[in-house]
Tab-separated table of C-alpha atoms and ligand atoms in Angstrom:
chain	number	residue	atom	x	y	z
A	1	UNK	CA	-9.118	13.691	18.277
A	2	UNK	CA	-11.246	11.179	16.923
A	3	UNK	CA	-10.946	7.724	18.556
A	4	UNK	CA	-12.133	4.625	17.106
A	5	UNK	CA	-12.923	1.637	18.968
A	6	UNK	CA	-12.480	-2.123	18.225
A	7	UNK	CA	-15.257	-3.239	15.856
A	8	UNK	CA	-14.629	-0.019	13.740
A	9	UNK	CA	-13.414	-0.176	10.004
A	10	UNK	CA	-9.814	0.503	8.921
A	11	UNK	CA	-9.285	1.441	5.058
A	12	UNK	CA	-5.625	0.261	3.722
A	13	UNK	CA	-4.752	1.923	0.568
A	14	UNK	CA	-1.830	-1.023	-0.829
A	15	UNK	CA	-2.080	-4.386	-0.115
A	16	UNK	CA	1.682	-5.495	-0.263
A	17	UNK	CA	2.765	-7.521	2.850
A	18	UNK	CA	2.924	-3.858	5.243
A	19	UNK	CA	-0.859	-4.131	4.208
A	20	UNK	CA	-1.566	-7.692	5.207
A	21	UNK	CA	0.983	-7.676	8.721
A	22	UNK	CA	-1.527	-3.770	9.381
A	23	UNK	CA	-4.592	-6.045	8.532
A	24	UNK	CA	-3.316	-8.773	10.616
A	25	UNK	CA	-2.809	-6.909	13.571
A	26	UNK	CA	-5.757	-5.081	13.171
A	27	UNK	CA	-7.952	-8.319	13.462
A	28	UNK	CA	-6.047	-8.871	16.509
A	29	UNK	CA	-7.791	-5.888	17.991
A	30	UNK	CA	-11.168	-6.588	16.717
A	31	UNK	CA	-10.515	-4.140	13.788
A	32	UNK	CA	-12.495	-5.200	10.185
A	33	UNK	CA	-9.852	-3.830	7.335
A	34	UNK	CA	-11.237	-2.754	3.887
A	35	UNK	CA	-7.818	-3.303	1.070
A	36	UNK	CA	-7.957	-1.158	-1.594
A	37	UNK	CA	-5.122	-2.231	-4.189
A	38	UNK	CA	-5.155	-2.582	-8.099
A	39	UNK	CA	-3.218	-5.597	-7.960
A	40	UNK	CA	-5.512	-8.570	-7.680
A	41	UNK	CA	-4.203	-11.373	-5.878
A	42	UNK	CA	-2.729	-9.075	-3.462
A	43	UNK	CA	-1.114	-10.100	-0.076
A	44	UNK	CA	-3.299	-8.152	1.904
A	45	UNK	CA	-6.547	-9.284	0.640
A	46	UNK	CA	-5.892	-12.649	2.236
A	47	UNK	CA	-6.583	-11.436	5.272
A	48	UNK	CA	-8.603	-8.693	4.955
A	49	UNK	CA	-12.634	-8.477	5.695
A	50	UNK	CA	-13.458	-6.219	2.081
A	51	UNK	CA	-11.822	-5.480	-0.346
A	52	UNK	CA	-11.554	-3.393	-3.890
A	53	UNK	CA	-9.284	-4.200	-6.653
A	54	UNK	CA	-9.344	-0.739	-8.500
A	55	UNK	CA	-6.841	1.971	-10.183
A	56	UNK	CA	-5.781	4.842	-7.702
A	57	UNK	CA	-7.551	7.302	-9.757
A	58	UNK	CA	-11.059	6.003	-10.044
A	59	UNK	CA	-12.969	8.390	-8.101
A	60	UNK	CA	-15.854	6.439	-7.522
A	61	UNK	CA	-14.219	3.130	-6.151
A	62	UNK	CA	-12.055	5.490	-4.278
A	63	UNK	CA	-15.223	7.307	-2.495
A	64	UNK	CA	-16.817	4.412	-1.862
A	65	UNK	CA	-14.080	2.931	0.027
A	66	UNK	CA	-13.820	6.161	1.736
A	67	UNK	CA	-17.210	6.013	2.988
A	68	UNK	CA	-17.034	2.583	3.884
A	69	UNK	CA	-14.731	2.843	6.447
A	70	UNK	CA	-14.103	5.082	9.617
A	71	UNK	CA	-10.807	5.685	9.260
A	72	UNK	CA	-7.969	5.239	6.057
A	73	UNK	CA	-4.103	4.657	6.381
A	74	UNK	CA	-1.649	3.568	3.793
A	75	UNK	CA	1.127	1.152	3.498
A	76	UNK	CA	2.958	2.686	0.626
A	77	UNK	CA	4.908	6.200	0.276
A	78	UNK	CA	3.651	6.957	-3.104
A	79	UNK	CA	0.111	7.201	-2.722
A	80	UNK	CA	-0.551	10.165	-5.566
A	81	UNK	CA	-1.444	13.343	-4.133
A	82	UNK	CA	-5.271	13.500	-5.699
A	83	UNK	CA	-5.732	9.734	-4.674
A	84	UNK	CA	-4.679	10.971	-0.612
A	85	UNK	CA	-7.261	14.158	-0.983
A	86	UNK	CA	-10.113	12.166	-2.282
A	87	UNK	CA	-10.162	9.720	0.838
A	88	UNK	CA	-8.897	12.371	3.018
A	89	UNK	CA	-12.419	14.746	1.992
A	90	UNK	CA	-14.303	11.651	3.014
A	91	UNK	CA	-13.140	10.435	5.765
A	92	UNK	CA	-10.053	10.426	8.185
A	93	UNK	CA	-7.214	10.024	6.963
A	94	UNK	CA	-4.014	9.196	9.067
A	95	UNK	CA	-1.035	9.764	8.571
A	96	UNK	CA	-2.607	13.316	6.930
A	97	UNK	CA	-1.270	14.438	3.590
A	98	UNK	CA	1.396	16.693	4.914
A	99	UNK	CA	3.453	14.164	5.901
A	100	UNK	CA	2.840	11.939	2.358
A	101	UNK	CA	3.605	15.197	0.517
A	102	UNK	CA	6.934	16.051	2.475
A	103	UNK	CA	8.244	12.351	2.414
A	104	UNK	CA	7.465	11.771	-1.698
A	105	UNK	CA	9.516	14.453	-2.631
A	106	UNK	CA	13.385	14.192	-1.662
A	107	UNK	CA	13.599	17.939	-1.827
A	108	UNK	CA	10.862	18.969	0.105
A	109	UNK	CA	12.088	16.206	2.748
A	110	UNK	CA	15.421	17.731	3.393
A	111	UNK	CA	13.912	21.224	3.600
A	112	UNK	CA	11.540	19.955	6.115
A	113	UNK	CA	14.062	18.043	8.023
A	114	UNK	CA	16.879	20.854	8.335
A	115	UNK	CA	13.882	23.371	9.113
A	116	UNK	CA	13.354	20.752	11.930
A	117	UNK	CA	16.777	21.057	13.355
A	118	UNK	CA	17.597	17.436	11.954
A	119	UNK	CA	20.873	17.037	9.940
A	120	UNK	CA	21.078	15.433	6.472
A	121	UNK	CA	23.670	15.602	3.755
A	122	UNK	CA	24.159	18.483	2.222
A	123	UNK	CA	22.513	18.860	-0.779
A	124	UNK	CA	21.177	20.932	-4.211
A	125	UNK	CA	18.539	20.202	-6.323
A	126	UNK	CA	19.174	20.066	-9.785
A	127	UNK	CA	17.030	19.522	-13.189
A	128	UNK	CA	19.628	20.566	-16.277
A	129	UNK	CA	22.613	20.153	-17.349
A	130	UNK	CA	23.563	23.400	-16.202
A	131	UNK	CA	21.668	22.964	-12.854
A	132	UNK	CA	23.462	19.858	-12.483
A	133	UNK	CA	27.095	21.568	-12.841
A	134	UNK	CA	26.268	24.148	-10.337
A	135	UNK	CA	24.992	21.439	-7.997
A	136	UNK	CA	28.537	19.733	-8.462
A	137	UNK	CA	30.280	22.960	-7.805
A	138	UNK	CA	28.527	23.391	-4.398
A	139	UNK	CA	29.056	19.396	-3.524
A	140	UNK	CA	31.657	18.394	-4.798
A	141	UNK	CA	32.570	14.723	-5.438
A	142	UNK	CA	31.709	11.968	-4.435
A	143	UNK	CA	28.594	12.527	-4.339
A	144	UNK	CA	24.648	11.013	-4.491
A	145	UNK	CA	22.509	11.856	-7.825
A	146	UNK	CA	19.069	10.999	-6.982
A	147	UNK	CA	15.592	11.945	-8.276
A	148	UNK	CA	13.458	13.620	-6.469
A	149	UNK	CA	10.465	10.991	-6.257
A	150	UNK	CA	9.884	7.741	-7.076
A	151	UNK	CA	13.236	6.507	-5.512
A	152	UNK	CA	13.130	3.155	-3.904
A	153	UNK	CA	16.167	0.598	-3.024
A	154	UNK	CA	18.479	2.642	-4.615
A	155	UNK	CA	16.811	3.083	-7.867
A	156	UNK	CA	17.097	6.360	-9.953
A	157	UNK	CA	20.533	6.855	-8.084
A	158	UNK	CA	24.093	7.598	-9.272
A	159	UNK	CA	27.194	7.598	-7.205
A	160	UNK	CA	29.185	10.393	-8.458
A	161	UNK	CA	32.855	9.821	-7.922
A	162	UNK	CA	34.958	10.527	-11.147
A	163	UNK	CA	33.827	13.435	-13.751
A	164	UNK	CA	32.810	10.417	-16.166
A	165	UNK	CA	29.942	9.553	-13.627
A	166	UNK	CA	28.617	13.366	-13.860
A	167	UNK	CA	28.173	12.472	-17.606
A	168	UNK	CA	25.909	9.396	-16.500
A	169	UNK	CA	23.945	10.828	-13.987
A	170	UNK	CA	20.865	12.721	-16.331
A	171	UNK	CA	20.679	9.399	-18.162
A	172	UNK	CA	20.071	7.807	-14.349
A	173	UNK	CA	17.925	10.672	-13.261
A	174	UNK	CA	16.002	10.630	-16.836
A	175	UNK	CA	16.095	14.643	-17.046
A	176	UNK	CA	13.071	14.726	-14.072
A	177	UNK	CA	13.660	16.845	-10.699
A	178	UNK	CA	16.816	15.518	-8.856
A	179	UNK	CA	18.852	16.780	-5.967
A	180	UNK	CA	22.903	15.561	-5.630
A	181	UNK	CA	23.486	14.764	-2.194
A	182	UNK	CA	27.093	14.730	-0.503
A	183	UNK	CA	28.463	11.369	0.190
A	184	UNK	CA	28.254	10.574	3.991
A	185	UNK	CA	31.319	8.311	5.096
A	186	UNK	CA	29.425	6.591	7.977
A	187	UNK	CA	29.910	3.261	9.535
A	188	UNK	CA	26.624	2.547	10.211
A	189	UNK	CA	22.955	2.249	8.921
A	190	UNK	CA	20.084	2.769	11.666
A	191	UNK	CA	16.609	3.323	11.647
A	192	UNK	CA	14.693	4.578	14.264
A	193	UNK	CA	10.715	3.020	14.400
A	194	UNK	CA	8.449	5.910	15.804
A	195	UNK	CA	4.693	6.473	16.760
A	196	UNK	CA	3.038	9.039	17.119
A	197	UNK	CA	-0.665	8.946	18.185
A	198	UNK	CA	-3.808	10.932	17.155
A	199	UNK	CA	-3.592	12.534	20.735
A	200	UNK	CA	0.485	13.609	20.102
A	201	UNK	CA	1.887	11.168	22.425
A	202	UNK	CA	4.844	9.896	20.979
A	203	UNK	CA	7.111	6.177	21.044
A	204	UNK	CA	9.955	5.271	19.610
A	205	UNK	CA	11.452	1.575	19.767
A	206	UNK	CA	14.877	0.663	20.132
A	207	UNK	CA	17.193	2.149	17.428
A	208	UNK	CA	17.593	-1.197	14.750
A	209	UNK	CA	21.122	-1.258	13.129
A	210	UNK	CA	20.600	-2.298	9.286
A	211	UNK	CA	22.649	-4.048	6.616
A	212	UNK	CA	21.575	-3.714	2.767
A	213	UNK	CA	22.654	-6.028	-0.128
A	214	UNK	CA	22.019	-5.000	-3.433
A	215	UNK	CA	20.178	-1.551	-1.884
A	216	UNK	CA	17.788	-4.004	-0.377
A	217	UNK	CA	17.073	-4.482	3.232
A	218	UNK	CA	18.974	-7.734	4.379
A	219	UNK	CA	19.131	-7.676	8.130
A	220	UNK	CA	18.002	-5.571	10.985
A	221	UNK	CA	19.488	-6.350	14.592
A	222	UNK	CA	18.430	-4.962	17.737
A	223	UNK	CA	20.254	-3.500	19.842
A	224	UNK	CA	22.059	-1.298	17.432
A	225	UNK	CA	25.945	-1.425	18.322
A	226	UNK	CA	26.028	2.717	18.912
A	227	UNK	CA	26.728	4.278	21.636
A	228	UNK	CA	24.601	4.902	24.427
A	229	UNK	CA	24.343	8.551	23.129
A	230	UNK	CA	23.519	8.143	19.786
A	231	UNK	CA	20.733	5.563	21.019
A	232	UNK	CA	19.206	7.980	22.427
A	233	UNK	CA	20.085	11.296	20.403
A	234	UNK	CA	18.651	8.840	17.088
A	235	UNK	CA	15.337	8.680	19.135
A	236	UNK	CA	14.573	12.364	19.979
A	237	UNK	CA	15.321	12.993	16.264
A	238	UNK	CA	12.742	10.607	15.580
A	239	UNK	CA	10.318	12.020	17.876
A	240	UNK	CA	11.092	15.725	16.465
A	241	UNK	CA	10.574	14.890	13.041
A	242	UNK	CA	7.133	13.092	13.859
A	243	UNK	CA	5.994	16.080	15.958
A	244	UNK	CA	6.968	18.609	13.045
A	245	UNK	CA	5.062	16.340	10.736
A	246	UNK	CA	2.080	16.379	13.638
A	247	UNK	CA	2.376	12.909	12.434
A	248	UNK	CA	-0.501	10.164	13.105
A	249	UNK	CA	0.727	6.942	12.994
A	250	UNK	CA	4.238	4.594	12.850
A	251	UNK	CA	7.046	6.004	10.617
A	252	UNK	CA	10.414	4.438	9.202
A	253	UNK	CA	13.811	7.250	10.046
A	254	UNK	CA	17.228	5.752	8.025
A	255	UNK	CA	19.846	7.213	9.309
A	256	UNK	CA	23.475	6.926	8.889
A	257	UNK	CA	26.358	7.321	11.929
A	258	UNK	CA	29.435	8.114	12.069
A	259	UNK	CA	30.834	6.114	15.297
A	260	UNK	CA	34.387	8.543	15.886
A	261	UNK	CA	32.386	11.677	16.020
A	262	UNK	CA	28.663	9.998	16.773
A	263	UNK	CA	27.528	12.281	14.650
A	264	UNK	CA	23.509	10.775	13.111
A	265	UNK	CA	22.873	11.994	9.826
A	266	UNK	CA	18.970	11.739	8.436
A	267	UNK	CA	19.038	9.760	5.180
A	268	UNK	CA	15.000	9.556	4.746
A	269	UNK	CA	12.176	9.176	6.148
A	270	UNK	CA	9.256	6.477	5.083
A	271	UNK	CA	5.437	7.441	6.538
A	272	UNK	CA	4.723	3.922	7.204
A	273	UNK	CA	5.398	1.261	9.117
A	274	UNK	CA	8.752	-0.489	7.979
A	275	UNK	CA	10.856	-3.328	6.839
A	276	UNK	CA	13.401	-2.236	9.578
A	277	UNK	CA	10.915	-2.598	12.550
A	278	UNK	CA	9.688	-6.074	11.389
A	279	UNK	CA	11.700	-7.080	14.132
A	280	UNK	CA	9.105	-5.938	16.674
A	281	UNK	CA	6.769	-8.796	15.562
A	282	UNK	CA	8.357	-11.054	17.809
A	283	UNK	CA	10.774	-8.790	20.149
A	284	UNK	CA	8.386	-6.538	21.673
A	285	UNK	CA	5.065	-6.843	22.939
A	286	UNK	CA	3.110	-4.549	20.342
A	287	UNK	CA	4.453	-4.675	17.402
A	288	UNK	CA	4.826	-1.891	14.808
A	289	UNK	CA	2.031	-2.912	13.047
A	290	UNK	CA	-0.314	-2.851	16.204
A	291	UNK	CA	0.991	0.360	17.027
A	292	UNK	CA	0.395	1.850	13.643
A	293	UNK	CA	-3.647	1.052	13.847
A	294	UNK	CA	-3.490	1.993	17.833
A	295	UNK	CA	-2.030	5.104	16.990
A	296	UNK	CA	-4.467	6.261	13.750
A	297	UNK	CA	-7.804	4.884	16.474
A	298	UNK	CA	-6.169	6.640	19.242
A	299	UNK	CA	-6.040	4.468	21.648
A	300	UNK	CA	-3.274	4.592	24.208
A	301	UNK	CA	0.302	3.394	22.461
A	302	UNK	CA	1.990	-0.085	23.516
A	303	UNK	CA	4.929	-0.911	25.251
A	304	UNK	CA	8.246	-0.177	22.294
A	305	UNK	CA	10.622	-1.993	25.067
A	306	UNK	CA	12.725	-4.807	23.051
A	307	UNK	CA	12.474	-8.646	25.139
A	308	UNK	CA	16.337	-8.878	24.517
A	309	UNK	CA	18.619	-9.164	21.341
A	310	UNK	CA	16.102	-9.598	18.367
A	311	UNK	CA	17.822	-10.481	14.148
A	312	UNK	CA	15.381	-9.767	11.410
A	313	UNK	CA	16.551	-11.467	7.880
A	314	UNK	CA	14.240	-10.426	4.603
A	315	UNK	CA	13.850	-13.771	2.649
A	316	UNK	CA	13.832	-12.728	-1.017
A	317	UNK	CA	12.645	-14.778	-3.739
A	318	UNK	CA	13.461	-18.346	-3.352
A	319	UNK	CA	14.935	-17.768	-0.167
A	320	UNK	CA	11.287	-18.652	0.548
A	321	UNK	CA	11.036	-22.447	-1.111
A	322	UNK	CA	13.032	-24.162	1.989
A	323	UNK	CA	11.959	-22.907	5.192
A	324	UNK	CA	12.207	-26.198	6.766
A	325	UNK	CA	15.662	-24.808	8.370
A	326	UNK	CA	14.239	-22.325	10.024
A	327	UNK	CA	10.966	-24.143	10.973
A	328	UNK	CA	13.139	-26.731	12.821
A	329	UNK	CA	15.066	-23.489	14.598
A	330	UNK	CA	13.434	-22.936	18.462
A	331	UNK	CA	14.620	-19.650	18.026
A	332	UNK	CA	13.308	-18.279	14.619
A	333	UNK	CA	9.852	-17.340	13.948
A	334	UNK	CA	9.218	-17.611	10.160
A	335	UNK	CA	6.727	-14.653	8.680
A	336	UNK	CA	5.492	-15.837	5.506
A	337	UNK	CA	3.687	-13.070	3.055
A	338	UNK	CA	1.214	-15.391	0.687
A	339	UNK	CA	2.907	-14.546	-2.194
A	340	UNK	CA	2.965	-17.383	-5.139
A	341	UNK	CA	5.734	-16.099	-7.279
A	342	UNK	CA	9.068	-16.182	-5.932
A	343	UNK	CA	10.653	-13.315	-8.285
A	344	UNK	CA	14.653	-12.224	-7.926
A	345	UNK	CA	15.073	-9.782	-5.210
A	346	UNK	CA	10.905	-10.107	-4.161
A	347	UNK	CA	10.326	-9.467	-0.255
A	348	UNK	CA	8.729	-13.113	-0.188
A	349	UNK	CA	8.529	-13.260	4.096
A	350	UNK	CA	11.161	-12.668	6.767
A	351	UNK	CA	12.334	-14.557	9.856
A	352	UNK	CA	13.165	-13.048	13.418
A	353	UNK	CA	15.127	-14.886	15.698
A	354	UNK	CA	15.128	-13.424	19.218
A	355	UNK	CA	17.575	-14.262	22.614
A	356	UNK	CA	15.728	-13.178	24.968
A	357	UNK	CA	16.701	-11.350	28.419
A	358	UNK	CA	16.434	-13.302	31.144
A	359	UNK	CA	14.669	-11.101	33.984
B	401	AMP	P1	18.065	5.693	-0.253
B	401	AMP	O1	17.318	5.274	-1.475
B	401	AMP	O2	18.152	7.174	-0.071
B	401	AMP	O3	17.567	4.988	0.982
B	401	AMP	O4	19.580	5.163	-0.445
B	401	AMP	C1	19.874	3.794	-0.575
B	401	AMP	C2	21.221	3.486	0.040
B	401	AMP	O5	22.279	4.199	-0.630
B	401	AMP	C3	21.346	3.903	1.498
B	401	AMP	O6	20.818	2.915	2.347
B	401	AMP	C4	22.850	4.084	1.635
B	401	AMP	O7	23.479	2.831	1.835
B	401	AMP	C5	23.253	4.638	0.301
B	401	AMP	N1	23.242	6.112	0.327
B	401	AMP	C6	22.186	6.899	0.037
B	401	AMP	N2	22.491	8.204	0.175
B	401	AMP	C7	23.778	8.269	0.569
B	401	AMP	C8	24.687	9.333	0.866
B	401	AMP	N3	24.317	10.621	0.786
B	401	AMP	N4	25.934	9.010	1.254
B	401	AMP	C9	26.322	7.720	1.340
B	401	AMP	N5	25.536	6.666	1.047
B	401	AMP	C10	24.273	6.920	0.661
């Protein structure tokens, strides 16, 4: 249980904007944050007190980041297993490999998760053609084609719902390790924002509710509409899945529910903080962010409660060239990521609005 105290050094492999808000909040707790990213230019090394612009697999930058810094985190699912060893021989690293290992690898994930007692879709992991075909005859149609890593806002998917889809999905899938996944028919997507610190003591926020466009993250509104019941059912699987993970740190749960039968189904699980608890920034009082780097240093976890109804809207692109709208809003607080080029479907900054509770 090794604590670390303000004025220590936090590593952050990735410096995308999770990177810069963990650096941010960091320096808000007298952390210094070391960035280690390829990308130069990157978000996070605005704001950060060192940094190193080098490949995941040199060895040497890698070590000497390690060294220089009393404890590592990540803000990125797909650190590569050798990269997470190296830093995690050298110093601490939290969250530990276990849980980067379980969440990269869809399979492994929904073995974990059912072993857990947590429900997901059913599901069959496929790599053939003839793998695939037996997969269909245990799921059925429709159904979800997706590969086994490397999956992010819906790429290296196929919805499967007539038999000419099944001919599509190894062109999709690109003949790597896949599982098909039944198709849930829920009504709503929520995620659940846990922590979990280096001493086990566990917090979960206030389940978000979240709407996707394009498989990207649009809006996240808290409080979810759900029942009172699934509220709180969503949160202790949360908190199981963390404690099965022995999981150091703040972690994303998607979910999908089913309001007749309020019935939560676990879609995935990210082992980092979130897009979908960006809404803590302004509608709570430590933020995911904070709680990430209070929960890898130990220190005692904040308060998850939510100030009242909070909207979170991802600005993509050139959603971010005329913030003046929401600048003039009393209500919206504008987060703005440094990033110069304004690409199609880029998270560029997001804005929260929050109504607060009077009381
Ligand atoms: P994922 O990459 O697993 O987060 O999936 C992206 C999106 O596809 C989810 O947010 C859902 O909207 C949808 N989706 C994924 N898996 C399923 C499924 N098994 N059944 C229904 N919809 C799904």
């Amino acid at each position: 249980m090794t604590r670390i105290n303000p004025g220590g050094t936090i590593g952050i492999l990735g410096g995308g904007q999770l990177g810069r808000m963990l650096a941010l909040a960091a320096a808000k707790l007298g952390y210094r944050c070391h960035v280690f990213c390829p990308e130069e230019n990157s978000p996070a090394f605005q704001v950060a007190d060192k940094t190193t612009v080098a490949a995941y697999d040199n060895e040497d930058a890698l070590l000497a980041f390690a060294k220089s810094v009393d404890v590592a985190t990540y803000e990125f699912e797909n650190v590569p297993s050798n990269t997470a060893a190296l830093v995690a021989a050298n110093t601490l690293l939290r969250p530990g490999a276990f849980a980067l290992s379980v969440a990269q690898d869809r399979l492994t994930e929904k073995d974990f998760l059912n072993k857990a007692g947590v429900q997901t879709a059913p599901y069959q992991a496929f790599h053939t053609a003839e793998e695939l075909e037996a997969a269909f005859k245990k799921i059925g149609r429709p159904s979800v084609a997706k590969t086994r890593r490397f999956g992010y806002d819906g790429k290296g998917q196929k919805l499967v719902k007539t038999p000419k889809d099944i001919e599509e999905v190894l062109d999709v899938t690109k003949n790597t390790p896949a599982i098909l996944e039944g198709f849930v028919q829920f009504d709503r997507e929520i995620s659940v924002i846990v922590a979990r610190s280096a001493s086990g003591d566990v917090a979960a926020y206030p389940v978000g509710e979240n709407v996707h466009t394009n498989h990207i993250l649009d809006t996240t509104v808290v409080p979810a509409t759900v029942s009172d019941r699934v509220e709180a059912k969503a949160k202790v699987m949360a908190t199981k899945i963390a404690n099965g993970l022995e999981y150091v740190g703040v972690m994303g749960v998607e979910m999908f529910v089913n309001d007749a039968s309020n019935e939560i189904i676990v879609n995935e699980i990210a082992p980092r903080v979130h897009n979908s608890g960006h809404w803590t920034m302004d509608g709570t009082g430590c933020c995911q962010f904070e709680q990430h780097i209070r929960a890898i240093c130990d220190l005692p976890l904040g308060s998850t409660t939510a100030f009242g109804k909070v909207k979170m809207k991802n600005l993509l692109g050139e959603d971010i060239l005329d913030l003046d709208p929401y600048f003039q809003d009393a209500t919206a607080s504008v987060h703005h990521y440094g990033k110069t080029e304004p690409r199609v479907g880029r998270k560029m900054g997001h804005v929260n609005w929050l109504e607060r509770e009077e009381g």
